[in-house]
C-alpha atoms as a printed R data frame, in Angstrom:
   type eleno elety resid chain resno       x      y       z
1  ATOM     1    CA   MET     A     1   0.000  0.000   0.000
2  ATOM     2    CA   GLU     A     2   2.856  2.382   0.788
3  ATOM     3    CA   ASN     A     3   4.229  2.056  -2.753
4  ATOM     4    CA   LEU     A     4   0.840  2.925  -4.226
5  ATOM     5    CA   LEU     A     5   0.520  6.025  -2.065
6  ATOM     6    CA   SER     A     6   4.052  7.052  -2.919
7  ATOM     7    CA   LEU     A     7   3.365  6.587  -6.623
8  ATOM     8    CA   GLU     A     8   0.173  8.654  -6.437
9  ATOM     9    CA   LYS     A     9   2.040 11.391  -4.582
10 ATOM    10    CA   LYS     A    10   4.889 11.306  -7.115
11 ATOM    11    CA   ALA     A    11   2.409 11.599  -9.988
12 ATOM    12    CA   SER     A    12   0.606 14.532  -8.334
13 ATOM    13    CA   LEU     A    13   3.854 16.339  -7.590
14 ATOM    14    CA   TYR     A    14   5.093 15.791 -11.127
15 ATOM    15    CA   ALA     A    15   1.904 17.065 -12.789
16 ATOM    16    CA   GLY     A    16   1.809 20.042 -10.429
17 ATOM    17    CA   SER     A    17   5.431 20.914 -11.166
18 ATOM    18    CA   LYS     A    18   4.684 20.856 -14.897
19 ATOM    19    CA   ILE     A    19   1.694 23.141 -14.419
20 ATOM    20    CA   LYS     A    20   3.834 25.557 -12.428
21 ATOM    21    CA   GLU     A    21   6.580 25.373 -15.059
22 ATOM    22    CA   LEU     A    22   4.117 26.162 -17.854
23 ATOM    23    CA   ARG     A    23   2.620 29.025 -15.822
24 ATOM    24    CA   GLY     A    24   6.032 30.640 -15.504
25 ATOM    25    CA   LYS     A    25   5.761 34.169 -14.111
26 ATOM    26    CA   GLN     A    26   2.103 34.515 -15.032
27 ATOM    27    CA   SER     A    27  -0.210 34.943 -12.036
28 ATOM    28    CA   ARG     A    28  -2.325 31.984 -10.958
29 ATOM    29    CA   VAL     A    29  -5.449 34.040 -11.635
30 ATOM    30    CA   ALA     A    30  -4.493 34.840 -15.240
31 ATOM    31    CA   PHE     A    31  -3.165 31.343 -15.906
32 ATOM    32    CA   GLY     A    32  -6.267 29.803 -14.344
33 ATOM    33    CA   GLU     A    33  -8.500 31.793 -16.676
34 ATOM    34    CA   ARG     A    34  -6.425 30.527 -19.586
35 ATOM    35    CA   ILE     A    35  -6.746 26.849 -18.649
36 ATOM    36    CA   GLY     A    36 -10.107 26.841 -16.879
37 ATOM    37    CA   ALA     A    37  -9.128 26.520 -13.209
38 ATOM    38    CA   THR     A    38  -9.400 28.759 -10.162
39 ATOM    39    CA   GLU     A    39  -6.435 30.254  -8.355
40 ATOM    40    CA   GLY     A    40  -7.062 28.097  -5.285
41 ATOM    41    CA   VAL     A    41  -7.209 24.888  -7.279
42 ATOM    42    CA   LEU     A    42  -4.004 25.771  -9.119
43 ATOM    43    CA   TYR     A    43  -2.293 26.395  -5.789
44 ATOM    44    CA   LYS     A    44  -3.227 22.902  -4.619
45 ATOM    45    CA   TYR     A    45  -2.259 21.282  -7.932
46 ATOM    46    CA   GLU     A    46   1.134 22.994  -8.042
47 ATOM    47    CA   ARG     A    47   1.972 21.688  -4.575
48 ATOM    48    CA   GLY     A    48   0.685 18.169  -5.147
49 ATOM    49    CA   MET     A    49  -1.974 18.625  -2.488
50 ATOM    50    CA   THR     A    50  -4.776 17.448  -4.789
51 ATOM    51    CA   ASN     A    51  -4.772 14.651  -7.342
52 ATOM    52    CA   ILE     A    52  -5.552 15.847 -10.850
53 ATOM    53    CA   GLY     A    53  -7.852 13.689 -12.955
54 ATOM    54    CA   VAL     A    54  -6.812 12.657 -16.435
55 ATOM    55    CA   GLY     A    55  -9.766 14.520 -17.926
56 ATOM    56    CA   THR     A    56  -8.647 17.716 -16.227
57 ATOM    57    CA   LEU     A    57  -5.082 17.215 -17.437
58 ATOM    58    CA   ALA     A    58  -6.406 16.606 -20.959
59 ATOM    59    CA   ARG     A    59  -8.316 19.898 -20.815
60 ATOM    60    CA   PHE     A    60  -5.223 21.730 -19.575
61 ATOM    61    CA   ALA     A    61  -3.119 20.169 -22.340
62 ATOM    62    CA   LYS     A    62  -5.645 21.225 -24.985
63 ATOM    63    CA   ASN     A    63  -5.888 24.785 -23.652
64 ATOM    64    CA   LEU     A    64  -2.079 25.077 -23.501
65 ATOM    65    CA   SER     A    65  -1.479 23.316 -26.842
66 ATOM    66    CA   VAL     A    66   0.864 20.758 -25.280
67 ATOM    67    CA   PRO     A    67   0.676 16.964 -25.362
68 ATOM    68    CA   LEU     A    68  -1.169 15.281 -22.505
69 ATOM    69    CA   SER     A    69   2.029 13.338 -21.819
70 ATOM    70    CA   THR     A    70   3.565 16.613 -20.591
71 ATOM    71    CA   PHE     A    71   1.783 16.029 -17.278
72 ATOM    72    CA   ILE     A    72   2.248 12.260 -16.969
73 ATOM    73    CA   LEU     A    73   4.975 10.945 -14.690
74 ATOM    74    CA   PRO     A    74   7.604  9.141 -16.805
75 ATOM    75    CA   ASP     A    75   8.073  5.437 -16.016
76 ATOM    76    CA   ASP     A    76  11.667  5.907 -14.896
77 ATOM    77    CA   GLN     A    77  10.558  8.415 -12.255
78 ATOM    78    CA   ALA     A    78   7.631  6.266 -11.157
79 ATOM    79    CA   THR     A    79   9.954  3.554  -9.888
80 ATOM    80    CA   CYS     A    80  12.843  5.543  -8.429
81 ATOM    81    CA   GLY     A    81  14.041  8.999  -7.435
82 ATOM    82    CA   ASN     A    82  12.341 12.061  -6.050
83 ATOM    83    CA   THR     A    83   9.928 14.456  -7.652
84 ATOM    84    CA   ALA     A    84  10.138 18.117  -6.654
85 ATOM    85    CA   GLY     A    85  12.328 17.179  -3.673
86 ATOM    86    CA   GLU     A    86   9.309 16.602  -1.451
87 ATOM    87    CA   LEU     A    87   8.854 12.857  -1.666
88 ATOM    88    CA   ASP     A    88  11.227 11.893   1.158
89 ATOM    89    CA   ASP     A    89   9.094 13.787   3.678
90 ATOM    90    CA   GLU     A    90   5.928 12.193   2.292
91 ATOM    91    CA   ARG     A    91   7.360  8.686   2.713
92 ATOM    92    CA   LYS     A    92   8.020  9.417   6.389
93 ATOM    93    CA   ASP     A    93   4.410 10.508   6.851
94 ATOM    94    CA   VAL     A    94   3.038  7.350   5.201
95 ATOM    95    CA   ALA     A    95   5.326  4.905   7.009
């Protein structure tokens, strides 16, 4: 069960980091209007606090003209390594 939770957390952190990367210096409000999300939701997504559904990621990808795979955790990162430097702390919380 711990591995599953860790994988879900890794995937959320990865997708959130990609959203933040694509937002760049644009405000969350302006970026949210562009992709169809509120500022508060973007805040949670960017920090991996909320899982993002595939349908939502597909909508973001379409609105940003990027492939859906932009937001999907690569296989090599799903099995090893950290995402956004926060995973070690999350493993301690789950254990």
